[in-house]
Backbone as JSON, one array per atom type, in Angstrom:
{
  "sequence": "MSDILSRRTVMKGAGATLGAAAFAHAMAPLTEWTQDLSVDEFLRKHYKELTRDEMARILVHLKAEAKQKYGRDVDIRDLPPQEGVSFGYALNLSVCIGCRKCAEACHQENNHDRKTGNSYIRVLEMQQGSLDLEHGNANYDHPVPAEGKYYLPVQCHQCDNAPCVKVCPIQATWKEPDGIVVVDYNWCIGCRYCEAACPYHARRFNWTKPEIPPEELNPDQGYLSNRVRPQGVVEKCTFCLHRTRAGRLPACLEACPTGARVFGNLLDPKSPIRWVLENKRVFVLKEELGTRPRFFYFFDK",
  "N": [[98.8, 82.81, 100.3], [97.35, 81.73, 98.28], [95.28, 82.84, 96.7], [96.73, 84.65, 95.18], [98.47, 82.99, 93.72], [96.63, 81.45, 92.26], [95.42, 83.38, 90.67], [97.53, 84.32, 89.03], [98.26, 81.94, 87.81], [95.98, 81.26, 86.34], [95.9, 83.42, 84.53], [98.34, 83.05, 83.15], [97.9, 80.56, 82.07], [95.82, 81.08, 80.32], [97.16, 82.74, 78.56], [99.01, 80.96, 77.41], [97.32, 79.29, 76.04], [95.95, 80.94, 74.2], [97.92, 82.34, 72.82], [100.3, 84.99, 72.37], [99.49, 87.41, 70.98], [96.69, 87.09, 70.64], [95.99, 86.76, 73.28], [96.63, 89.24, 74.41], [94.73, 90.8, 73.12], [92.4, 89.64, 74.13], [92.68, 90.34, 76.73], [92.19, 93.01, 76.76], [89.72, 94.32, 77.72], [90.15, 94.15, 80.48], [92.58, 95.44, 80.92], [92.08, 97.95, 80.03], [91.09, 99.54, 82.01], [93.33, 100.15, 83.45], [95.05, 101.9, 81.76], [97.66, 102.75, 81.32], [99.24, 100.61, 81.89], [101.16, 97.98, 80.65], [100.47, 94.73, 79.21], [102.34, 92.92, 80.18], [103.11, 94.21, 82.54], [100.7, 94.21, 83.88], [100.45, 91.53, 84.41], [102.46, 91.04, 86.14], [104.37, 89.47, 88.74], [103.19, 89.18, 92.13], [104.25, 91.57, 94.54], [105.45, 90.43, 96.84], [106.42, 88.07, 95.89], [108.45, 88.57, 94.17], [111.82, 88.16, 93.21], [115.09, 89.37, 94.22], [116.64, 89.87, 91.95], [114.67, 90.03, 89.99], [113.24, 92.27, 90.88], [115.25, 94.18, 90.62], [115.54, 94.28, 87.84], [113.01, 95.25, 87.16], [113.07, 97.8, 88.32], [115.06, 99.02, 86.81], [113.76, 99.08, 84.36], [111.56, 100.75, 84.98], [112.85, 103.15, 85.56], [113.99, 103.76, 83.08], [111.68, 104.06, 81.63], [110.53, 106.3, 82.85], [112.44, 108.19, 82.15], [112.11, 108.28, 79.4], [109.48, 109.19, 79.21], [109.32, 111.58, 80.75], [111.7, 112.85, 80.35], [113.6, 113.0, 82.31], [115.99, 111.97, 84.77], [115.33, 109.56, 87.18], [115.29, 108.23, 90.51], [114.38, 105.27, 91.54], [113.67, 103.33, 94.22], [113.61, 100.28, 96.12], [113.07, 100.17, 99.12], [113.53, 98.25, 101.99], [111.77, 97.44, 105.1], [113.25, 98.56, 108.18], [115.0, 96.74, 110.66], [113.93, 96.65, 114.04], [112.44, 98.95, 113.97], [109.46, 100.71, 114.25], [107.03, 102.56, 113.05], [105.4, 105.62, 114.06], [103.02, 108.32, 114.31], [102.18, 111.6, 115.35], [99.97, 114.34, 116.09], [99.72, 117.69, 116.97], [96.99, 119.28, 117.85], [96.57, 121.7, 119.0], [98.25, 123.57, 117.91], [98.01, 123.44, 115.18], [97.16, 125.28, 112.35], [95.57, 125.07, 110.16], [96.58, 125.63, 107.59], [97.15, 124.07, 105.45], [99.63, 123.44, 104.37], [100.84, 121.01, 104.72], [99.28, 119.27, 103.18], [99.79, 120.29, 100.64], [102.53, 119.78, 100.41], [102.47, 117.0, 100.47], [101.12, 116.49, 98.1], [103.01, 117.32, 96.18], [105.33, 115.84, 96.85], [104.54, 113.2, 96.52], [104.0, 112.81, 93.85], [101.42, 113.35, 92.72], [98.54, 113.59, 90.55], [98.36, 116.58, 88.78], [96.14, 118.04, 87.85], [93.92, 117.34, 89.42], [94.72, 118.12, 91.91], [95.21, 116.41, 93.97], [95.77, 114.89, 97.2], [97.09, 112.98, 99.93], [96.25, 113.87, 102.31], [93.64, 115.27, 104.15], [92.46, 118.29, 105.42], [90.42, 119.11, 107.96], [88.14, 121.58, 108.9], [87.02, 122.21, 112.02], [84.4, 122.55, 114.47], [85.05, 124.07, 117.55], [85.31, 121.99, 120.36], [84.03, 119.85, 119.28], [84.14, 116.56, 117.82], [83.05, 115.47, 115.64], [83.41, 114.09, 112.71], [81.84, 114.09, 110.45], [80.77, 116.58, 110.23], [82.88, 118.14, 109.68], [84.63, 120.54, 107.74], [86.17, 120.35, 104.72], [86.64, 122.04, 102.69], [87.07, 124.74, 103.11], [87.61, 128.22, 102.41], [88.59, 130.59, 103.44], [90.48, 133.06, 105.35], [92.8, 131.63, 107.69], [93.88, 130.85, 111.06], [90.38, 130.42, 111.83], [88.06, 132.07, 113.98], [86.74, 130.31, 116.74], [87.14, 127.83, 115.66], [88.93, 124.75, 115.07], [91.58, 122.75, 113.61], [91.77, 119.73, 111.86], [93.82, 117.58, 110.56], [93.63, 114.74, 108.46], [94.72, 111.56, 107.53], [96.08, 108.49, 106.13], [95.99, 106.14, 108.73], [97.57, 104.02, 109.2], [96.7, 101.53, 110.33], [96.91, 98.97, 112.82], [95.08, 96.97, 112.9], [93.86, 96.77, 110.26], [91.09, 97.6, 108.35], [91.04, 97.88, 105.57], [92.98, 96.14, 104.59], [91.9, 93.69, 105.24], [89.67, 93.42, 103.55], [90.56, 93.31, 100.94], [90.36, 91.51, 97.99], [92.42, 90.21, 96.64], [94.8, 90.4, 97.95], [96.32, 92.7, 97.5], [97.07, 94.75, 99.12], [98.76, 95.28, 102.16], [100.17, 94.99, 105.52], [103.29, 96.19, 106.5], [106.32, 95.13, 108.29], [107.31, 97.37, 109.71], [105.09, 98.77, 110.32], [103.77, 100.19, 108.31], [101.15, 100.41, 106.01], [100.88, 99.18, 102.8], [100.54, 99.28, 99.16], [100.47, 97.16, 96.37], [100.8, 98.41, 93.42], [100.73, 97.32, 90.86], [99.36, 95.04, 91.22], [96.89, 95.65, 92.17], [93.44, 95.64, 91.41], [91.59, 97.59, 91.25], [89.07, 97.46, 92.53], [88.14, 98.85, 94.69], [87.26, 98.11, 97.2], [88.81, 98.41, 99.48], [88.9, 101.16, 99.75], [86.26, 101.73, 100.39], [86.12, 100.42, 102.83], [87.78, 101.8, 104.58], [87.65, 103.71, 107.47], [88.53, 106.28, 107.69], [88.56, 107.6, 105.35], [90.87, 107.55, 103.74], [92.01, 106.59, 101.44], [92.73, 106.86, 97.92], [91.46, 106.93, 94.58], [92.68, 106.44, 91.35], [91.19, 107.86, 88.87], [91.82, 108.8, 86.38], [94.68, 108.8, 84.16], [97.55, 109.83, 85.82], [98.81, 113.15, 85.45], [101.72, 114.95, 85.22], [103.77, 117.72, 85.08], [107.01, 117.6, 83.6], [109.03, 119.13, 84.89], [108.07, 119.27, 87.43], [108.1, 116.79, 88.49], [108.86, 114.6, 91.12], [111.92, 113.2, 91.58], [112.9, 111.44, 93.47], [112.02, 108.45, 94.36], [109.91, 105.69, 95.47], [109.29, 102.2, 95.09], [107.02, 101.13, 96.33], [105.8, 103.42, 97.14], [105.9, 106.52, 96.14], [106.25, 106.41, 93.34], [105.04, 107.14, 90.03], [101.7, 106.41, 89.85], [99.6, 103.94, 88.22], [96.68, 104.48, 86.11], [93.46, 103.68, 87.4], [93.94, 102.37, 89.82], [94.07, 102.0, 93.4], [95.45, 104.22, 95.8], [97.55, 105.46, 98.54], [98.62, 107.14, 101.59], [101.93, 106.5, 102.69], [103.46, 107.1, 104.88], [105.55, 108.4, 103.69], [107.51, 106.42, 102.85], [109.73, 106.12, 101.22], [111.33, 108.11, 102.07], [111.34, 107.98, 104.94], [112.25, 105.4, 105.54], [114.79, 105.73, 104.86], [115.86, 107.24, 106.78], [114.96, 109.86, 106.89], [112.51, 112.52, 107.39], [108.87, 112.6, 107.11], [107.43, 114.32, 104.29], [105.26, 116.01, 104.78], [105.56, 116.66, 107.46], [107.95, 118.16, 107.46], [107.08, 120.35, 106.07], [105.3, 121.64, 107.71], [104.52, 124.68, 109.27], [104.23, 125.26, 111.95], [105.16, 123.31, 113.62], [103.49, 121.23, 114.34], [103.49, 118.55, 113.86], [104.65, 115.28, 114.72], [106.95, 112.69, 114.45], [108.24, 109.35, 114.45], [110.17, 106.51, 115.72], [108.46, 104.07, 117.33], [109.57, 102.16, 118.93], [111.83, 103.17, 119.99], [112.87, 104.5, 122.91], [113.82, 107.08, 123.23], [112.81, 108.59, 121.2], [111.01, 111.29, 119.55], [108.27, 110.74, 119.17], [107.69, 108.85, 121.11], [108.05, 110.38, 123.38], [105.9, 112.13, 123.22], [103.72, 110.33, 123.43], [104.1, 109.44, 126.0], [103.92, 111.68, 127.59], [101.81, 113.34, 126.94], [98.22, 113.78, 126.71], [96.88, 111.67, 124.67], [94.83, 110.77, 121.82], [92.94, 108.67, 119.58], [91.25, 108.63, 116.42], [87.93, 107.47, 116.08], [88.1, 105.31, 117.89], [86.48, 103.34, 118.88], [86.09, 101.52, 116.85], [88.13, 99.72, 116.81], [90.43, 99.72, 115.21], [93.05, 100.23, 115.8], [94.99, 102.5, 115.34], [98.11, 104.01, 114.18], [98.39, 106.63, 114.21], [98.22, 109.48, 116.03], [96.52, 111.94, 118.05], [96.73, 115.03, 119.85], [96.15, 117.58, 122.37], [97.56, 120.58, 123.68], [96.5, 121.58, 126.0]],
  "CA": [[99.1, 83.32, 98.97], [96.65, 80.89, 97.31], [94.58, 83.69, 95.75], [97.73, 85.22, 94.29], [98.94, 81.96, 92.82], [95.57, 81.05, 91.34], [95.2, 84.46, 89.72], [98.61, 84.34, 88.07], [98.22, 80.69, 87.06], [94.89, 81.37, 85.37], [96.3, 84.36, 83.49], [99.38, 82.45, 82.33], [97.29, 79.47, 81.32], [95.08, 81.68, 79.21], [98.14, 83.24, 77.6], [99.58, 79.84, 76.69], [96.28, 78.75, 75.16], [95.56, 81.88, 73.16], [99.03, 82.96, 72.12], [100.57, 86.33, 72.89], [98.67, 88.46, 70.35], [95.28, 86.88, 70.96], [95.82, 86.98, 74.72], [96.62, 90.69, 74.63], [93.42, 91.3, 72.68], [91.39, 89.16, 75.07], [92.86, 91.03, 78.0], [91.94, 94.45, 76.58], [88.72, 94.88, 78.65], [90.69, 94.23, 81.83], [93.68, 96.39, 81.0], [91.64, 99.29, 79.66], [90.91, 100.32, 83.24], [94.67, 100.64, 83.77], [95.51, 102.09, 80.39], [99.1, 102.96, 81.22], [99.94, 99.38, 82.22], [101.26, 96.99, 79.58], [100.01, 93.41, 79.63], [103.4, 92.35, 81.02], [103.03, 94.83, 83.86], [99.47, 93.75, 84.51], [100.62, 90.15, 84.84], [103.66, 90.95, 86.97], [104.22, 88.76, 90.01], [102.92, 89.95, 93.34], [105.47, 92.15, 95.11], [106.07, 89.53, 97.81], [107.0, 86.92, 95.2], [109.54, 89.0, 93.31], [113.18, 87.98, 93.71], [115.9, 90.59, 94.15], [117.02, 90.09, 90.56], [113.47, 90.46, 89.27], [112.98, 93.65, 91.27], [116.29, 95.02, 90.03], [115.2, 94.47, 86.42], [111.83, 96.1, 87.11], [113.47, 99.17, 88.63], [115.77, 99.53, 85.63], [112.72, 99.36, 83.35], [110.77, 101.9, 85.4], [113.69, 104.35, 85.42], [114.09, 104.04, 81.65], [110.35, 104.51, 81.21], [110.38, 107.67, 83.33], [113.33, 109.02, 81.33], [111.49, 108.43, 78.09], [108.23, 109.94, 79.31], [109.47, 112.9, 81.35], [112.98, 113.44, 80.01], [114.35, 113.22, 83.55], [116.52, 110.81, 85.48], [114.7, 109.36, 88.48], [115.87, 107.17, 91.34], [113.3, 104.48, 92.13], [114.26, 102.33, 95.09], [112.74, 99.37, 96.87], [113.66, 100.15, 100.45], [112.82, 97.34, 102.9], [111.64, 97.92, 106.49], [114.44, 98.39, 109.01], [114.79, 95.98, 111.89], [113.87, 97.46, 115.26], [111.74, 100.2, 113.7], [108.0, 100.63, 114.17], [106.73, 103.97, 112.9], [104.19, 106.23, 114.6], [102.87, 109.73, 113.97], [101.29, 112.32, 116.26], [99.68, 115.69, 115.6], [99.3, 118.6, 118.03], [95.88, 120.08, 117.33], [96.59, 123.03, 119.61], [99.05, 124.5, 117.13], [97.68, 123.35, 113.76], [96.4, 126.48, 111.97], [94.75, 124.81, 108.98], [97.16, 126.29, 106.41], [97.22, 123.04, 104.39], [100.97, 123.27, 103.83], [101.11, 119.58, 104.75], [98.61, 118.68, 102.02], [100.52, 120.74, 99.46], [103.79, 119.04, 100.37], [102.11, 115.63, 100.11], [100.78, 116.53, 96.67], [104.24, 117.44, 95.39], [106.26, 114.76, 97.18], [104.05, 111.89, 96.1], [103.74, 112.78, 92.42], [99.98, 113.29, 92.44], [98.03, 114.24, 89.35], [98.29, 118.02, 89.03], [94.82, 118.59, 87.54], [92.99, 117.1, 90.51], [95.22, 118.69, 93.16], [95.04, 115.34, 94.94], [96.69, 114.75, 98.32], [96.67, 111.95, 100.88], [95.86, 114.55, 103.55], [92.5, 116.2, 104.18], [92.44, 119.1, 106.63], [89.03, 119.43, 108.27], [87.87, 122.68, 109.82], [86.09, 121.65, 112.99], [83.88, 123.42, 115.52], [85.71, 123.8, 118.83], [84.52, 121.17, 121.27], [83.4, 118.75, 118.55], [84.97, 115.62, 117.09], [82.17, 114.86, 114.65], [84.06, 114.25, 111.41], [80.85, 114.29, 109.39], [80.49, 118.0, 110.13], [84.12, 118.84, 109.37], [84.63, 121.17, 106.42], [87.47, 120.21, 104.06], [86.66, 122.94, 101.53], [87.04, 126.14, 103.54], [88.41, 129.09, 101.54], [88.74, 131.88, 104.12], [91.72, 133.13, 106.13], [92.87, 130.73, 108.84], [92.78, 130.12, 111.68], [89.14, 131.16, 112.03], [87.61, 132.09, 115.37], [85.81, 129.25, 117.11], [87.42, 126.62, 114.9], [90.25, 124.14, 115.12], [91.84, 122.09, 112.35], [92.03, 118.31, 112.07], [94.33, 116.86, 109.39], [93.34, 113.29, 108.48], [95.38, 110.8, 106.47], [96.1, 107.08, 106.49], [96.39, 105.95, 110.11], [98.43, 102.83, 109.26], [96.09, 100.75, 111.42], [97.41, 97.62, 113.09], [93.95, 96.09, 112.57], [93.41, 97.58, 109.14], [89.95, 97.07, 107.59], [91.35, 97.86, 104.14], [93.74, 94.93, 104.3], [91.02, 92.53, 105.38], [88.66, 93.28, 102.49], [91.15, 93.19, 99.6], [90.13, 90.13, 97.56], [93.58, 89.6, 95.99], [95.99, 90.67, 98.77], [97.13, 93.76, 96.89], [97.48, 95.67, 100.17], [99.14, 94.54, 103.38], [100.91, 95.77, 106.51], [104.7, 95.86, 106.57], [106.81, 94.97, 109.67], [107.51, 98.65, 110.4], [103.79, 99.38, 110.61], [103.21, 100.91, 107.17], [100.27, 99.67, 105.1], [101.31, 99.51, 101.44], [99.75, 98.76, 98.05], [101.16, 96.75, 95.16], [100.02, 99.09, 92.38], [100.59, 96.46, 89.7], [98.48, 93.92, 91.55], [95.56, 96.19, 92.46], [92.49, 95.53, 90.31], [90.7, 98.76, 91.26], [87.71, 97.16, 92.99], [87.85, 99.92, 95.65], [86.75, 97.6, 98.47], [89.6, 99.0, 100.56], [88.48, 102.55, 99.89], [84.98, 101.72, 101.11], [86.29, 99.89, 104.19], [88.56, 102.7, 105.42], [86.79, 104.64, 108.2], [89.15, 107.6, 107.72], [88.54, 108.13, 103.98], [92.29, 107.84, 103.52], [92.49, 106.04, 100.17], [92.37, 107.61, 96.72], [91.4, 106.13, 93.36], [93.13, 107.15, 90.15], [90.19, 107.75, 87.82], [92.49, 109.07, 85.11], [96.12, 108.66, 84.2], [98.14, 111.04, 86.42], [99.58, 114.04, 84.59], [102.66, 115.75, 86.01], [104.78, 118.38, 84.24], [108.35, 117.04, 83.86], [109.81, 119.94, 85.83], [107.5, 119.13, 88.77], [108.21, 115.4, 88.92], [109.81, 114.31, 92.2], [112.71, 112.06, 91.11], [113.23, 110.55, 94.59], [110.81, 107.64, 94.37], [109.92, 104.34, 96.02], [108.43, 101.28, 94.35], [105.76, 100.97, 97.05], [105.3, 104.7, 97.65], [105.52, 107.68, 95.32], [106.41, 106.35, 91.88], [103.79, 107.55, 89.41], [100.79, 105.28, 89.88], [98.8, 103.77, 87.01], [95.25, 104.74, 86.17], [92.61, 102.56, 87.77], [94.37, 101.69, 91.04], [93.92, 102.74, 94.65], [96.72, 104.61, 96.41], [97.39, 105.95, 99.91], [99.81, 107.58, 102.31], [102.83, 105.45, 103.18], [104.42, 107.77, 105.77], [106.71, 108.73, 102.85], [108.5, 105.38, 103.19], [110.97, 106.33, 100.46], [112.11, 109.03, 102.89], [111.47, 107.57, 106.34], [113.09, 104.21, 105.64], [116.16, 106.18, 104.61], [116.28, 108.08, 107.9], [114.45, 111.21, 106.77], [111.17, 112.75, 107.94], [107.83, 112.75, 106.08], [107.4, 115.64, 103.66], [104.24, 116.84, 105.42], [106.12, 117.17, 108.71], [108.93, 119.2, 107.16], [106.39, 121.53, 105.53], [104.44, 122.27, 108.72], [105.18, 125.89, 109.78], [104.01, 125.45, 113.38], [105.71, 122.19, 114.39], [102.37, 120.45, 114.89], [103.61, 117.12, 113.53], [105.72, 114.55, 115.4], [107.09, 111.38, 113.81], [109.4, 108.63, 114.92], [110.19, 105.08, 115.97], [107.77, 103.75, 118.58], [110.39, 101.24, 119.71], [112.96, 103.93, 120.53], [112.39, 105.27, 124.06], [114.29, 108.47, 123.14], [112.26, 109.23, 120.01], [110.0, 112.33, 119.82], [106.92, 110.19, 119.23], [107.54, 108.2, 122.42], [107.9, 111.44, 124.39], [104.51, 112.6, 123.13], [102.82, 109.31, 123.95], [104.31, 109.27, 127.43], [103.77, 112.93, 128.33], [100.61, 114.05, 126.53], [96.97, 113.02, 126.66], [96.66, 111.42, 123.25], [93.64, 110.0, 121.46], [92.85, 108.27, 118.18], [89.92, 108.8, 115.86], [87.07, 106.28, 115.95], [88.72, 104.25, 118.69], [85.5, 102.27, 119.11], [86.12, 100.56, 115.75], [89.19, 98.74, 117.06], [91.4, 99.66, 114.11], [94.37, 100.4, 116.41], [95.81, 103.36, 114.47], [99.43, 104.49, 114.56], [98.33, 108.09, 114.04], [97.69, 109.96, 117.29], [96.25, 113.37, 118.16], [96.76, 115.53, 121.22], [96.07, 119.01, 122.61], [98.49, 121.03, 124.72], [95.76, 121.84, 127.24]],
  "C": [[98.32, 82.55, 97.9], [95.92, 81.72, 96.28], [95.54, 84.27, 94.73], [98.16, 84.19, 93.26], [97.87, 81.58, 91.82], [95.34, 82.12, 90.29], [96.27, 84.43, 88.63], [98.59, 83.09, 87.2], [97.14, 80.73, 85.98], [95.29, 82.27, 84.22], [97.34, 83.73, 82.57], [98.83, 81.31, 81.49], [96.52, 79.98, 80.12], [96.03, 82.17, 78.14], [98.73, 82.11, 76.77], [98.58, 79.26, 75.69], [96.02, 79.64, 73.96], [96.73, 82.34, 72.29], [99.14, 84.41, 72.51], [99.63, 87.39, 72.3], [97.2, 88.32, 70.72], [95.02, 87.13, 72.43], [95.75, 88.46, 75.04], [95.28, 91.28, 74.23], [92.33, 90.88, 73.66], [91.45, 89.89, 76.39], [92.47, 92.5, 77.93], [90.87, 94.99, 77.52], [89.25, 95.03, 80.06], [91.74, 95.32, 81.94], [93.26, 97.8, 80.63], [91.47, 100.16, 80.89], [92.24, 100.86, 83.75], [95.41, 100.85, 82.45], [97.01, 102.28, 80.27], [99.89, 101.77, 81.74], [99.99, 98.49, 80.99], [100.72, 95.66, 80.12], [101.05, 92.74, 80.54], [103.35, 92.91, 82.44], [101.79, 94.35, 84.61], [99.62, 92.34, 85.08], [101.86, 89.95, 85.72], [103.37, 90.18, 88.25], [103.83, 89.72, 91.13], [104.25, 90.39, 93.94], [106.2, 91.15, 96.01], [106.75, 88.34, 97.14], [108.21, 87.29, 94.33], [110.9, 88.71, 93.98], [113.92, 89.31, 93.61], [116.28, 90.91, 92.72], [115.83, 90.59, 89.74], [113.14, 91.92, 89.6], [114.0, 94.6, 90.65], [115.99, 95.3, 88.56], [113.99, 95.4, 86.26], [112.2, 97.56, 87.36], [114.22, 99.81, 87.47], [114.76, 99.93, 84.55], [111.93, 100.61, 83.71], [111.56, 103.2, 85.25], [113.81, 104.75, 83.95], [112.77, 104.59, 81.12], [110.12, 105.96, 81.63], [111.24, 108.63, 82.51], [112.71, 109.3, 79.97], [110.27, 109.34, 78.15], [108.43, 111.38, 79.75], [110.78, 113.59, 80.97], [113.84, 113.73, 81.23], [114.85, 111.9, 84.11], [115.83, 110.73, 86.85], [115.41, 108.22, 89.2], [114.73, 106.45, 92.04], [113.92, 103.34, 92.92], [113.19, 101.44, 95.71], [113.34, 99.2, 98.25], [112.88, 99.23, 101.38], [112.66, 97.97, 104.28], [112.94, 97.66, 107.25], [114.1, 97.59, 110.25], [114.79, 96.92, 113.09], [113.18, 98.79, 115.07], [110.25, 99.93, 113.55], [107.49, 102.07, 114.19], [105.4, 104.39, 113.55], [104.2, 107.71, 114.31], [101.91, 110.36, 114.98], [101.12, 113.75, 115.76], [99.1, 116.53, 116.73], [98.23, 119.54, 117.49], [95.84, 121.48, 117.93], [97.33, 124.04, 118.75], [98.82, 124.4, 115.63], [96.79, 124.54, 113.4], [95.59, 126.29, 110.69], [95.28, 125.4, 107.69], [97.25, 125.37, 105.21], [98.6, 122.92, 103.74], [101.35, 121.78, 103.78], [100.51, 118.89, 103.52], [99.32, 119.07, 100.72], [101.83, 119.97, 99.31], [103.55, 117.59, 99.96], [101.84, 115.53, 98.61], [102.04, 116.52, 95.81], [105.17, 116.25, 95.61], [105.84, 113.44, 96.55], [103.6, 111.83, 94.64], [102.26, 112.55, 92.09], [99.65, 113.98, 91.13], [97.79, 115.72, 89.63], [96.9, 118.6, 88.78], [93.87, 118.47, 88.72], [93.43, 117.77, 91.81], [95.15, 117.68, 94.3], [96.12, 115.38, 96.03], [96.18, 113.62, 99.19], [96.16, 112.55, 102.18], [94.64, 115.43, 103.31], [92.57, 116.98, 105.5], [91.0, 119.56, 106.86], [88.97, 120.62, 109.22], [86.74, 122.24, 110.74], [85.61, 122.73, 113.97], [84.57, 123.07, 116.83], [84.77, 123.03, 119.75], [83.88, 119.97, 120.6], [84.44, 117.86, 117.9], [84.15, 114.88, 116.04], [82.74, 115.1, 113.25], [83.07, 114.55, 110.29], [80.52, 115.77, 109.2], [81.76, 118.82, 109.9], [84.09, 119.37, 107.94], [86.02, 121.1, 105.81], [87.65, 121.21, 102.93], [86.61, 124.42, 101.93], [87.99, 126.97, 102.67], [88.57, 130.49, 102.12], [90.06, 131.9, 104.88], [91.66, 132.23, 107.36], [93.99, 131.2, 109.77], [91.56, 131.01, 111.92], [88.71, 131.04, 113.49], [86.59, 130.99, 115.61], [86.04, 127.94, 116.39], [88.78, 126.03, 115.29], [90.38, 123.26, 113.88], [92.37, 120.68, 112.58], [92.53, 117.66, 110.77], [94.09, 115.36, 109.54], [94.04, 112.65, 107.28], [95.36, 109.33, 106.85], [96.67, 106.93, 107.9], [97.25, 104.7, 110.3], [97.97, 101.87, 110.36], [96.74, 99.38, 111.58], [96.33, 96.57, 112.81], [93.21, 96.76, 111.41], [92.25, 96.95, 108.38], [90.24, 96.96, 106.1], [92.08, 96.6, 103.73], [92.83, 93.71, 104.31], [90.11, 92.33, 104.19], [89.26, 93.1, 101.11], [91.03, 91.75, 99.12], [91.35, 89.46, 96.96], [94.89, 89.91, 96.72], [96.93, 91.69, 98.12], [97.58, 94.79, 97.9], [97.74, 94.88, 101.44], [99.93, 95.46, 104.3], [102.34, 95.27, 106.62], [105.17, 95.77, 108.03], [107.05, 96.27, 110.42], [106.22, 99.43, 110.59], [103.12, 100.08, 109.45], [102.36, 99.97, 106.32], [100.58, 100.13, 103.68], [100.35, 98.87, 100.42], [100.69, 98.34, 96.94], [100.35, 97.3, 94.0], [99.81, 98.22, 91.15], [99.67, 95.28, 89.96], [97.05, 94.39, 91.81], [94.67, 96.11, 91.22], [91.45, 96.66, 90.31], [89.28, 98.5, 91.71], [87.21, 98.16, 94.02], [87.19, 99.41, 96.94], [87.48, 98.25, 99.64], [89.2, 100.44, 100.82], [87.18, 102.65, 100.68], [85.14, 101.3, 102.56], [86.99, 100.86, 105.12], [87.66, 103.7, 106.14], [87.33, 106.07, 108.24], [89.19, 108.25, 106.33], [89.95, 108.46, 103.51], [92.82, 107.31, 102.19], [91.94, 106.85, 98.99], [92.37, 106.66, 95.52], [91.8, 106.97, 92.17], [92.12, 106.93, 89.02], [90.8, 107.98, 86.44], [93.99, 108.87, 85.28], [96.73, 109.93, 84.77], [98.97, 111.83, 85.41], [100.41, 114.98, 85.46], [103.64, 116.41, 85.05], [106.17, 117.84, 84.59], [109.13, 117.81, 84.91], [109.29, 119.83, 87.26], [107.6, 117.7, 89.3], [109.24, 115.27, 90.03], [110.61, 113.07, 91.81], [113.08, 111.07, 92.2], [112.0, 109.69, 94.86], [111.02, 106.26, 94.99], [108.94, 103.47, 95.27], [107.06, 101.16, 95.0], [105.21, 102.31, 97.55], [104.96, 105.67, 96.53], [105.93, 107.61, 93.86], [105.05, 106.68, 91.26], [102.88, 106.33, 89.27], [100.0, 105.16, 88.57], [97.36, 104.26, 87.2], [94.53, 103.49, 86.65], [93.04, 101.8, 89.0], [94.13, 102.61, 92.24], [95.3, 103.04, 95.21], [96.47, 105.24, 97.78], [98.71, 106.47, 100.46], [100.62, 106.38, 102.79], [103.82, 106.0, 104.19], [105.69, 108.12, 105.0], [107.83, 107.7, 103.04], [109.8, 105.5, 102.4], [111.89, 107.32, 101.17], [112.4, 108.44, 104.27], [112.3, 106.31, 106.52], [114.55, 104.52, 105.34], [116.63, 107.15, 105.68], [115.83, 109.53, 107.83], [113.05, 111.31, 107.37], [110.15, 112.84, 106.81], [107.79, 114.18, 105.55], [106.39, 116.56, 104.34], [104.75, 117.43, 106.73], [107.09, 118.33, 108.44], [108.26, 120.48, 106.67], [105.57, 122.28, 106.57], [105.13, 123.48, 109.34], [105.08, 126.06, 111.3], [104.59, 124.33, 114.25], [104.65, 121.31, 115.0], [102.58, 118.95, 114.75], [104.84, 116.5, 114.2], [105.75, 113.13, 114.84], [108.29, 110.66, 114.39], [109.18, 107.14, 115.12], [109.57, 104.78, 117.33], [108.6, 102.84, 119.48], [111.6, 101.92, 120.34], [112.48, 104.81, 121.68], [112.83, 106.74, 124.04], [113.71, 109.22, 121.95], [111.21, 110.28, 120.39], [108.59, 111.76, 119.96], [106.68, 109.5, 120.57], [107.35, 109.25, 123.51], [106.46, 111.95, 124.4], [103.57, 111.6, 123.76], [102.92, 109.15, 125.46], [104.01, 110.52, 128.24], [102.52, 113.74, 127.97], [99.38, 113.14, 126.64], [96.59, 112.84, 125.2], [95.35, 110.66, 123.04], [93.73, 109.65, 119.99], [91.42, 108.44, 117.71], [89.21, 107.45, 115.75], [87.66, 105.07, 116.67], [87.79, 103.05, 118.86], [85.5, 101.21, 118.01], [87.21, 99.51, 115.9], [90.21, 98.62, 115.95], [92.85, 99.77, 114.6], [95.31, 101.22, 115.52], [97.18, 103.64, 115.06], [99.51, 106.0, 114.36], [97.56, 108.63, 115.25], [97.47, 111.47, 117.24], [96.37, 113.76, 119.64], [96.59, 117.05, 121.23], [97.07, 119.36, 123.69], [97.77, 121.2, 126.06], [94.62, 120.88, 127.4]]
}
């Protein structure tokens, strides 16, 4: 945590030297990239250093802020990983029809900016017999499924050997005990090293402040998942941890009309994901990179 401590110490030292008003002015070039973050938010402790009382106060503030901005009551929780749980996801490519219902559900569930139509899921239209992602088409606009094609949804693979975590210069992203890779949105400086390091193109950068109509805001939110993210930070799929850590399924799975998606606890021998891993021929994308993903693919035949 030395990088974290040094960063906060330097910032606080500068604030004590300059005074609050002068410090805020001096910080303007840094905070302009995250225009919807106050200086206090920008200087917030790293997530791992926050006490329960500090987090409770932050959640109260965030809820009040959402009420003021959107005119709606939201429930923002900080759900910890559950003991004895290690999440995994599998996708049956034999029945995926490329409808993109999963991407639409992700867009709505995770409070993405409506103008960009952003989602953590890309569905690639692939030539049958090929696994060359570079030739996958994510922008098809014809009826699906198309003859001679299959469909490959790609999202964060929650790698056990995650390149994104390794390259972050300030430890703003890390892997949780239940296998989910998360981001501290208030700690991220927007350098995008993690985005460049991800071999699955699974991270997104907020170039502008997200805009969401109040009536479309999802009020069920998590501090490390789908609360509205600031401008200038990187974000990613978290297996809908605000849902899954509460015993629910990811939104993308519930939206799939063909039952192509399977999710569960890898440590539970009776879970659906364990059945798939033990009874199907599964594979992971770019296995040669040694990222050890928790996102698996399989075909029925």
